[in-house]
Amino acid sequence: MKTFFAEVIVPLHLNGTFTYRVPQEYNDTVRVGQRVVVQFGSKRLYSAIVRRISEEVPAYSVKYILSLLDEEPILDERELRFWEWIAGYYMSCLGDVMTVALPNAFRLASESAVSIHPDFTGELSDLTDKEMQVVQLLADHPVMTVDDISRAIGLAKMMPLLDTMIEREIIVMDEELRERFKPRCSAFVSIGEGFRTPQQLKETLDRLESKASTRKQVDVLLKYLQLSGNGAEPVARRLLFRTDDGFPVSDSAYRTLLRNGVLVQEERTESRIESYESTTSPDTIVLNDEQQAAYDYLSRCDRPVALLHGVTSSGKTEVYIKLIDQAVQQGQQVLFLLPEIALTAQIINRLRKYFGDKVGVYHSRFSVSQRAEVWQRTRTSDPDTGFQILLGARSAVFLPFRNLGLVIVDEEHDTSYKQSDPAPRYNGRDAAIYLARLWNARTVLGSATPCIETYFNAKQGKYGLVEMKKRFGGLGLPEVLCVDMKEDHDDATHLSKFLADHIRQAVENHEQVILFQNRRGFSLRIECDNCHWTPRCQHCDVSLVYHKSTNSLRCHYCGYSIPVPDQCPACHSHHLSTKGIGTERIEDDLEILFPKARVARLDLDSTLQKNRYIEIINDFQDRNIDILVGTQMVTKGLDFDHVSVVGIISADNLIHFPDFRAFERAFQQMTQVSGRAGRHGHQGKVIIQTFNPYHQAIRNVIDHDYNAMYLSQITERRVFRYPPYFRLIDITLKHRDRDLLNEAADQLAAQLRQLFDKRVVGPEYPSVTRIRGLYLKKILLRFEQGEAIADAKRITADIVNRLTADKRLRPLQVHFDVDPQ
């Protein structure tokens, strides 16, 4: 009999695959793309993905695969090639890609399972209080994980206690693998075999109504018939026993009906995803001339990638829907990417209006089981349960498509498509383009303010290009006005009189206002008026941000927080004042200035609770909020009917940022938030507050002139050797010891310069030199566009591996960021 060996991907930050022997009984069943259980190290068990199977005998001893988790592969060759491209292009490990790509429910790892030692006599007199609590817990729950015990007895550091109990043979600890996803099973009720015809039902009801003792059974039966469409469909038992509908039913009467066979209860697999029906056809959408021209171009474009450059409110979504309908009619699947989960709320409702249950949503706000179900329904070919349209944030590129025909990346310029941590630090937009290429699918990139690299590719002919320069319905672009804060500045509120007057007028006219300030918190810091002491984070080299709602000072990098001091710890002065403004401060000022207006805030702090973002957006859409203050969350793709005024509180914070993309980003954010104004009915107004009203970025926003911004930036990029003319690899080194970090960074830079010469920039400290207790240094590699950099990546990774092999430098962390954003 043949002997097979499998190369598997393990969900760990380790390079390459690992070889295991296939047990003889699995020779005919093991396949590429299946999950298998393997032992890694001395005790740990993991679910791994089979990448290759061969008969080649390795030159070293290998362990056996312990078991198969799937009857059929959950990944095919195309998806595994996509994983390998992500790992190779973004200089990460395959295990890192597996961790990001697979839903948590499919990534199993062993947990330390604790149970009573079989030889323990049960003598409790020699036990400490904590040991006794553990034994009593295990008496009620024979097997528990370390985390479960820790939570139950309220002890954070459990291992010293458990190690002592293991040595005394009170407990044993084993590794067990837990499957975290199980199909949701619920009890469903249907009508019994002999009671299904109208005549049989009538006779049964008459008989039950004739006796006072059985009238509660009539209530149960009538409620069932109402919910089931007179017995046409089974009904979930929980719906039958709902009390909030004003019709409670008797449990004993229900059980009697089951005993008599009138009703039948059975367990069925039930979807965790809410069901929707389409309410109208995409054929009802009537495109204007510009939209029709864009649709026609994108339908027949001979390039695999095309850019749809349309001004805000030009009707790009209607074009998307028509393209989606075309793909669905051809039996293809569609991937619709949005930069943030927050944006899915509005667009998903629009897509479900036309496509109903064909639309699936995939993002991190879903539960573990919901994500696993979306994954399974993406790969199924069953037309009744499978999804044809998948909408989600960047992680949706890893879904197991079965017939991908169209990829749409909306707001393609957005930085949220780039994953910063952990590895792989991939760009969802670029990964989607490569994924589409694997499927020979079309890709449409859409934006009112395209990324400069994307627009450059379109202008060079690498991508197709179609532009929509008018707003839908003939509306004019918003009027953009600029306020010179040197002449009209109120230190008390940080709102100019000009902006305050427009807000007041909008509220009085029952219109809505959006204010954009890209800083959260109340103020950027507090400062002592006498000695200028400023509280700083213990773990990061940054000042702490003041949050009034919690009366705390908080680090936005690591989460470190302290109460606001009553006095300066340096000079004991009580004169502490706030410096700078955030969204919380603006919200506070607005409530004082406009006491009758309903004000809300949209930022990370106000949306921590699940679904809180959707609640705020819905309240604003339903006009329960007059003024909405927010960070960049308010700039992205939202569509409101009654916003007449948009205010940009501090444009200077956007422009004066130490990054070569600052000019581009400032233009994009100001243009995008401007696009929220005057989308329906009449032209809106945008008011920009700045101390530099003649800055080129602001003038470009006022003139709605993307091309002027692009031309000025593309010239600078060529001169200073930045994308799109050069490709960048950002290398970040981290270590707790500053001296060792400097030594390692200098050593790495010197070795890289020997190979790449002037392509190496640095090492340099970043603007924040320490985060979470680790000092940082950066090295930048610059390669001219067109250079083959695959070998450069491999050589760089080898140099880093040799460097970290030094015993003194093993704690050194080195992160690669290819095409940094």
PDB file of C-alpha atoms in Angstrom, residues 408-600:
ATOM      1  CA  ILE A 408     -16.708  46.144  -7.232  1.00  0.00           C
ATOM      2  CA  VAL A 409     -14.472  48.178  -4.905  1.00  0.00           C
ATOM      3  CA  ASP A 410     -16.385  51.263  -3.805  1.00  0.00           C
ATOM      4  CA  GLU A 411     -14.521  54.269  -2.329  1.00  0.00           C
ATOM      5  CA  GLU A 412     -11.370  52.569  -3.610  1.00  0.00           C
ATOM      6  CA  HIS A 413      -9.153  55.406  -2.331  1.00  0.00           C
ATOM      7  CA  ASP A 414      -9.998  54.744   1.309  1.00  0.00           C
ATOM      8  CA  THR A 415      -7.128  53.852   3.657  1.00  0.00           C
ATOM      9  CA  SER A 416      -9.371  51.421   5.565  1.00  0.00           C
ATOM     10  CA  TYR A 417      -8.752  48.876   2.806  1.00  0.00           C
ATOM     11  CA  LYS A 418      -5.208  48.571   4.114  1.00  0.00           C
ATOM     12  CA  GLN A 419      -4.696  46.277   7.117  1.00  0.00           C
ATOM     13  CA  SER A 420      -2.081  47.781   9.410  1.00  0.00           C
ATOM     14  CA  ASP A 421      -1.837  45.100  12.108  1.00  0.00           C
ATOM     15  CA  PRO A 422      -1.437  42.193  12.428  1.00  0.00           C
ATOM     16  CA  ALA A 423       0.245  40.610   9.395  1.00  0.00           C
ATOM     17  CA  PRO A 424      -0.492  40.146   6.565  1.00  0.00           C
ATOM     18  CA  ARG A 425      -0.564  43.915   6.002  1.00  0.00           C
ATOM     19  CA  TYR A 426      -2.519  43.603   2.787  1.00  0.00           C
ATOM     20  CA  ASN A 427      -4.533  46.118   0.793  1.00  0.00           C
ATOM     21  CA  GLY A 428      -8.063  44.821   0.231  1.00  0.00           C
ATOM     22  CA  ARG A 429      -8.416  46.779  -3.029  1.00  0.00           C
ATOM     23  CA  ASP A 430      -5.219  45.380  -4.571  1.00  0.00           C
ATOM     24  CA  ALA A 431      -5.948  41.883  -3.250  1.00  0.00           C
ATOM     25  CA  ALA A 432      -9.410  42.053  -4.843  1.00  0.00           C
ATOM     26  CA  ILE A 433      -7.855  42.971  -8.202  1.00  0.00           C
ATOM     27  CA  TYR A 434      -5.560  39.928  -8.018  1.00  0.00           C
ATOM     28  CA  LEU A 435      -8.444  37.693  -6.894  1.00  0.00           C
ATOM     29  CA  ALA A 436     -10.503  38.844  -9.895  1.00  0.00           C
ATOM     30  CA  ARG A 437      -7.570  38.024 -12.176  1.00  0.00           C
ATOM     31  CA  LEU A 438      -7.493  34.457 -10.809  1.00  0.00           C
ATOM     32  CA  TRP A 439     -11.179  34.111 -11.740  1.00  0.00           C
ATOM     33  CA  ASN A 440     -10.869  36.033 -15.017  1.00  0.00           C
ATOM     34  CA  ALA A 441     -13.494  38.377 -13.556  1.00  0.00           C
ATOM     35  CA  ARG A 442     -14.047  42.094 -14.176  1.00  0.00           C
ATOM     36  CA  THR A 443     -13.045  44.643 -11.544  1.00  0.00           C
ATOM     37  CA  VAL A 444     -14.698  48.057 -11.153  1.00  0.00           C
ATOM     38  CA  LEU A 445     -13.038  50.611  -8.875  1.00  0.00           C
ATOM     39  CA  GLY A 446     -15.280  53.508  -7.897  1.00  0.00           C
ATOM     40  CA  SER A 447     -14.530  56.835  -6.244  1.00  0.00           C
ATOM     41  CA  ALA A 448     -15.154  60.559  -6.431  1.00  0.00           C
ATOM     42  CA  THR A 449     -11.530  61.106  -5.335  1.00  0.00           C
ATOM     43  CA  PRO A 450      -9.484  58.176  -6.680  1.00  0.00           C
ATOM     44  CA  CYS A 451      -6.160  57.208  -5.191  1.00  0.00           C
ATOM     45  CA  ILE A 452      -3.408  58.890  -7.196  1.00  0.00           C
ATOM     46  CA  GLU A 453      -1.853  55.522  -8.075  1.00  0.00           C
ATOM     47  CA  THR A 454      -5.205  54.259  -9.390  1.00  0.00           C
ATOM     48  CA  TYR A 455      -5.833  57.373 -11.477  1.00  0.00           C
ATOM     49  CA  PHE A 456      -2.272  57.191 -12.806  1.00  0.00           C
ATOM     50  CA  ASN A 457      -2.872  53.576 -13.928  1.00  0.00           C
ATOM     51  CA  ALA A 458      -6.085  54.672 -15.648  1.00  0.00           C
ATOM     52  CA  LYS A 459      -4.389  57.605 -17.395  1.00  0.00           C
ATOM     53  CA  GLN A 460      -1.550  55.328 -18.537  1.00  0.00           C
ATOM     54  CA  GLY A 461      -4.059  52.903 -20.075  1.00  0.00           C
ATOM     55  CA  LYS A 462      -3.415  50.060 -17.644  1.00  0.00           C
ATOM     56  CA  TYR A 463      -6.993  50.451 -16.343  1.00  0.00           C
ATOM     57  CA  GLY A 464     -10.101  51.494 -18.196  1.00  0.00           C
ATOM     58  CA  LEU A 465     -11.497  54.907 -17.264  1.00  0.00           C
ATOM     59  CA  VAL A 466     -14.984  56.393 -17.359  1.00  0.00           C
ATOM     60  CA  GLU A 467     -15.978  59.643 -15.653  1.00  0.00           C
ATOM     61  CA  MET A 468     -19.291  61.008 -14.388  1.00  0.00           C
ATOM     62  CA  LYS A 469     -18.957  64.755 -13.854  1.00  0.00           C
ATOM     63  CA  LYS A 470     -22.533  65.729 -12.959  1.00  0.00           C
ATOM     64  CA  ARG A 471     -24.699  65.041  -9.963  1.00  0.00           C
ATOM     65  CA  PHE A 472     -27.771  62.900 -10.494  1.00  0.00           C
ATOM     66  CA  GLY A 473     -30.961  64.867 -11.192  1.00  0.00           C
ATOM     67  CA  GLY A 474     -29.108  67.940 -12.424  1.00  0.00           C
ATOM     68  CA  LEU A 475     -28.189  69.155  -8.932  1.00  0.00           C
ATOM     69  CA  GLY A 476     -25.177  71.398  -8.676  1.00  0.00           C
ATOM     70  CA  LEU A 477     -22.128  70.492  -6.644  1.00  0.00           C
ATOM     71  CA  PRO A 478     -22.172  72.078  -3.169  1.00  0.00           C
ATOM     72  CA  GLU A 479     -20.970  75.641  -2.838  1.00  0.00           C
ATOM     73  CA  VAL A 480     -17.666  75.554  -0.917  1.00  0.00           C
ATOM     74  CA  LEU A 481     -16.888  78.596   1.222  1.00  0.00           C
ATOM     75  CA  CYS A 482     -13.729  79.270   3.194  1.00  0.00           C
ATOM     76  CA  VAL A 483     -13.410  81.056   6.536  1.00  0.00           C
ATOM     77  CA  ASP A 484     -10.084  82.663   7.465  1.00  0.00           C
ATOM     78  CA  MET A 485      -9.842  81.824  11.157  1.00  0.00           C
ATOM     79  CA  LYS A 486      -7.266  84.589  11.692  1.00  0.00           C
ATOM     80  CA  GLU A 487     -10.117  87.059  11.229  1.00  0.00           C
ATOM     81  CA  ASP A 488     -13.134  85.102  12.490  1.00  0.00           C
ATOM     82  CA  HIS A 489     -12.045  82.883  15.367  1.00  0.00           C
ATOM     83  CA  ASP A 490     -13.838  82.226  18.644  1.00  0.00           C
ATOM     84  CA  ASP A 491     -11.535  80.521  21.181  1.00  0.00           C
ATOM     85  CA  ALA A 492     -14.524  79.673  23.358  1.00  0.00           C
ATOM     86  CA  THR A 493     -16.300  77.476  20.810  1.00  0.00           C
ATOM     87  CA  HIS A 494     -13.765  77.012  17.963  1.00  0.00           C
ATOM     88  CA  LEU A 495     -16.602  77.813  15.575  1.00  0.00           C
ATOM     89  CA  SER A 496     -16.410  80.890  13.399  1.00  0.00           C
ATOM     90  CA  LYS A 497     -19.353  83.275  13.517  1.00  0.00           C
ATOM     91  CA  PHE A 498     -19.881  82.558   9.811  1.00  0.00           C
ATOM     92  CA  LEU A 499     -20.246  78.790  10.382  1.00  0.00           C
ATOM     93  CA  ALA A 500     -22.348  79.267  13.528  1.00  0.00           C
ATOM     94  CA  ASP A 501     -24.774  81.510  11.633  1.00  0.00           C
ATOM     95  CA  HIS A 502     -25.193  78.921   8.868  1.00  0.00           C
ATOM     96  CA  ILE A 503     -25.778  76.166  11.410  1.00  0.00           C
ATOM     97  CA  ARG A 504     -28.424  78.285  13.146  1.00  0.00           C
ATOM     98  CA  GLN A 505     -30.178  79.039   9.867  1.00  0.00           C
ATOM     99  CA  ALA A 506     -30.168  75.366   8.824  1.00  0.00           C
ATOM    100  CA  VAL A 507     -31.638  74.240  12.150  1.00  0.00           C
ATOM    101  CA  GLU A 508     -34.331  76.926  11.989  1.00  0.00           C
ATOM    102  CA  ASN A 509     -35.220  75.726   8.467  1.00  0.00           C
ATOM    103  CA  HIS A 510     -35.504  72.150   9.779  1.00  0.00           C
ATOM    104  CA  GLU A 511     -32.477  71.077   7.763  1.00  0.00           C
ATOM    105  CA  GLN A 512     -29.543  69.017   8.955  1.00  0.00           C
ATOM    106  CA  VAL A 513     -25.863  69.755   9.530  1.00  0.00           C
ATOM    107  CA  ILE A 514     -22.725  67.592   9.505  1.00  0.00           C
ATOM    108  CA  LEU A 515     -19.549  68.832  11.205  1.00  0.00           C
ATOM    109  CA  PHE A 516     -16.244  67.082  10.539  1.00  0.00           C
ATOM    110  CA  GLN A 517     -13.335  67.122  12.980  1.00  0.00           C
ATOM    111  CA  ASN A 518     -10.796  64.347  12.614  1.00  0.00           C
ATOM    112  CA  ARG A 519      -9.930  64.205  16.322  1.00  0.00           C
ATOM    113  CA  ARG A 520     -11.914  62.319  18.926  1.00  0.00           C
ATOM    114  CA  GLY A 521     -12.027  63.070  22.624  1.00  0.00           C
ATOM    115  CA  PHE A 522     -12.698  66.410  24.285  1.00  0.00           C
ATOM    116  CA  SER A 523      -9.250  67.942  23.853  1.00  0.00           C
ATOM    117  CA  LEU A 524      -5.889  66.737  22.612  1.00  0.00           C
ATOM    118  CA  ARG A 525      -4.267  67.196  26.025  1.00  0.00           C
ATOM    119  CA  ILE A 526      -4.383  69.076  29.305  1.00  0.00           C
ATOM    120  CA  GLU A 527      -1.567  71.374  30.319  1.00  0.00           C
ATOM    121  CA  CYS A 528      -0.447  73.159  33.471  1.00  0.00           C
ATOM    122  CA  ASP A 529      -0.653  76.920  32.980  1.00  0.00           C
ATOM    123  CA  ASN A 530       2.298  77.506  35.339  1.00  0.00           C
ATOM    124  CA  CYS A 531       4.959  74.912  34.404  1.00  0.00           C
ATOM    125  CA  HIS A 532       3.419  73.540  31.158  1.00  0.00           C
ATOM    126  CA  TRP A 533       3.446  69.958  32.449  1.00  0.00           C
ATOM    127  CA  THR A 534       1.424  67.603  30.203  1.00  0.00           C
ATOM    128  CA  PRO A 535       0.421  64.059  31.239  1.00  0.00           C
ATOM    129  CA  ARG A 536       1.960  61.395  29.017  1.00  0.00           C
ATOM    130  CA  CYS A 537       1.339  57.691  28.480  1.00  0.00           C
ATOM    131  CA  GLN A 538       3.526  55.308  30.497  1.00  0.00           C
ATOM    132  CA  HIS A 539       3.861  52.946  27.536  1.00  0.00           C
ATOM    133  CA  CYS A 540       3.894  55.274  24.504  1.00  0.00           C
ATOM    134  CA  ASP A 541       5.687  58.531  23.731  1.00  0.00           C
ATOM    135  CA  VAL A 542       2.478  60.536  23.339  1.00  0.00           C
ATOM    136  CA  SER A 543       0.408  62.857  25.483  1.00  0.00           C
ATOM    137  CA  LEU A 544      -2.881  61.588  26.883  1.00  0.00           C
ATOM    138  CA  VAL A 545      -6.141  62.761  25.326  1.00  0.00           C
ATOM    139  CA  TYR A 546      -8.787  64.199  27.630  1.00  0.00           C
ATOM    140  CA  HIS A 547     -12.228  62.521  27.474  1.00  0.00           C
ATOM    141  CA  LYS A 548     -14.829  64.514  29.360  1.00  0.00           C
ATOM    142  CA  SER A 549     -17.546  61.835  29.300  1.00  0.00           C
ATOM    143  CA  THR A 550     -15.410  59.488  31.429  1.00  0.00           C
ATOM    144  CA  ASN A 551     -13.359  62.251  33.103  1.00  0.00           C
ATOM    145  CA  SER A 552     -10.224  60.410  32.080  1.00  0.00           C
ATOM    146  CA  LEU A 553      -7.003  60.882  30.175  1.00  0.00           C
ATOM    147  CA  ARG A 554      -6.528  58.168  27.578  1.00  0.00           C
ATOM    148  CA  CYS A 555      -3.848  56.974  25.185  1.00  0.00           C
ATOM    149  CA  HIS A 556      -5.234  56.336  21.696  1.00  0.00           C
ATOM    150  CA  TYR A 557      -2.381  53.952  20.905  1.00  0.00           C
ATOM    151  CA  CYS A 558      -2.439  51.436  23.756  1.00  0.00           C
ATOM    152  CA  GLY A 559      -5.580  52.282  25.765  1.00  0.00           C
ATOM    153  CA  TYR A 560      -3.728  53.338  28.933  1.00  0.00           C
ATOM    154  CA  SER A 561      -6.008  55.534  31.024  1.00  0.00           C
ATOM    155  CA  ILE A 562      -5.790  57.592  34.228  1.00  0.00           C
ATOM    156  CA  PRO A 563      -8.251  59.877  36.054  1.00  0.00           C
ATOM    157  CA  VAL A 564      -7.869  63.610  35.492  1.00  0.00           C
ATOM    158  CA  PRO A 565      -5.596  64.962  38.270  1.00  0.00           C
ATOM    159  CA  ASP A 566      -6.889  67.662  40.606  1.00  0.00           C
ATOM    160  CA  GLN A 567      -3.558  69.450  40.515  1.00  0.00           C
ATOM    161  CA  CYS A 568      -0.306  69.461  38.577  1.00  0.00           C
ATOM    162  CA  PRO A 569       1.957  66.730  40.026  1.00  0.00           C
ATOM    163  CA  ALA A 570       5.036  68.769  39.052  1.00  0.00           C
ATOM    164  CA  CYS A 571       4.286  72.170  40.643  1.00  0.00           C
ATOM    165  CA  HIS A 572       1.000  71.408  42.499  1.00  0.00           C
ATOM    166  CA  SER A 573      -0.824  74.174  40.667  1.00  0.00           C
ATOM    167  CA  HIS A 574      -4.583  73.817  40.254  1.00  0.00           C
ATOM    168  CA  HIS A 575      -4.546  75.745  36.985  1.00  0.00           C
ATOM    169  CA  LEU A 576      -4.913  72.987  34.390  1.00  0.00           C
ATOM    170  CA  SER A 577      -6.370  73.887  30.992  1.00  0.00           C
ATOM    171  CA  THR A 578      -7.337  71.945  27.889  1.00  0.00           C
ATOM    172  CA  LYS A 579      -5.497  72.382  24.584  1.00  0.00           C
ATOM    173  CA  GLY A 580      -6.881  71.484  21.163  1.00  0.00           C
ATOM    174  CA  ILE A 581     -10.350  70.245  20.312  1.00  0.00           C
ATOM    175  CA  GLY A 582     -11.961  66.924  19.541  1.00  0.00           C
ATOM    176  CA  THR A 583     -15.445  65.802  18.571  1.00  0.00           C
ATOM    177  CA  GLU A 584     -16.552  65.594  22.210  1.00  0.00           C
ATOM    178  CA  ARG A 585     -15.667  69.264  22.794  1.00  0.00           C
ATOM    179  CA  ILE A 586     -17.526  70.360  19.654  1.00  0.00           C
ATOM    180  CA  GLU A 587     -20.598  68.362  20.702  1.00  0.00           C
ATOM    181  CA  ASP A 588     -20.449  70.054  24.126  1.00  0.00           C
ATOM    182  CA  ASP A 589     -20.172  73.544  22.602  1.00  0.00           C
ATOM    183  CA  LEU A 590     -23.042  72.931  20.168  1.00  0.00           C
ATOM    184  CA  GLU A 591     -25.387  71.922  22.984  1.00  0.00           C
ATOM    185  CA  ILE A 592     -24.655  75.281  24.645  1.00  0.00           C
ATOM    186  CA  LEU A 593     -24.882  77.363  21.447  1.00  0.00           C
ATOM    187  CA  PHE A 594     -27.988  75.620  20.082  1.00  0.00           C
ATOM    188  CA  PRO A 595     -29.902  74.318  23.109  1.00  0.00           C
ATOM    189  CA  LYS A 596     -32.978  73.390  21.048  1.00  0.00           C
ATOM    190  CA  ALA A 597     -31.029  71.421  18.437  1.00  0.00           C
ATOM    191  CA  ARG A 598     -30.595  67.655  18.755  1.00  0.00           C
ATOM    192  CA  VAL A 599     -26.861  66.952  18.606  1.00  0.00           C
ATOM    193  CA  ALA A 600     -25.130  63.572  18.257  1.00  0.00           C
TER     194      ALA A 600
END
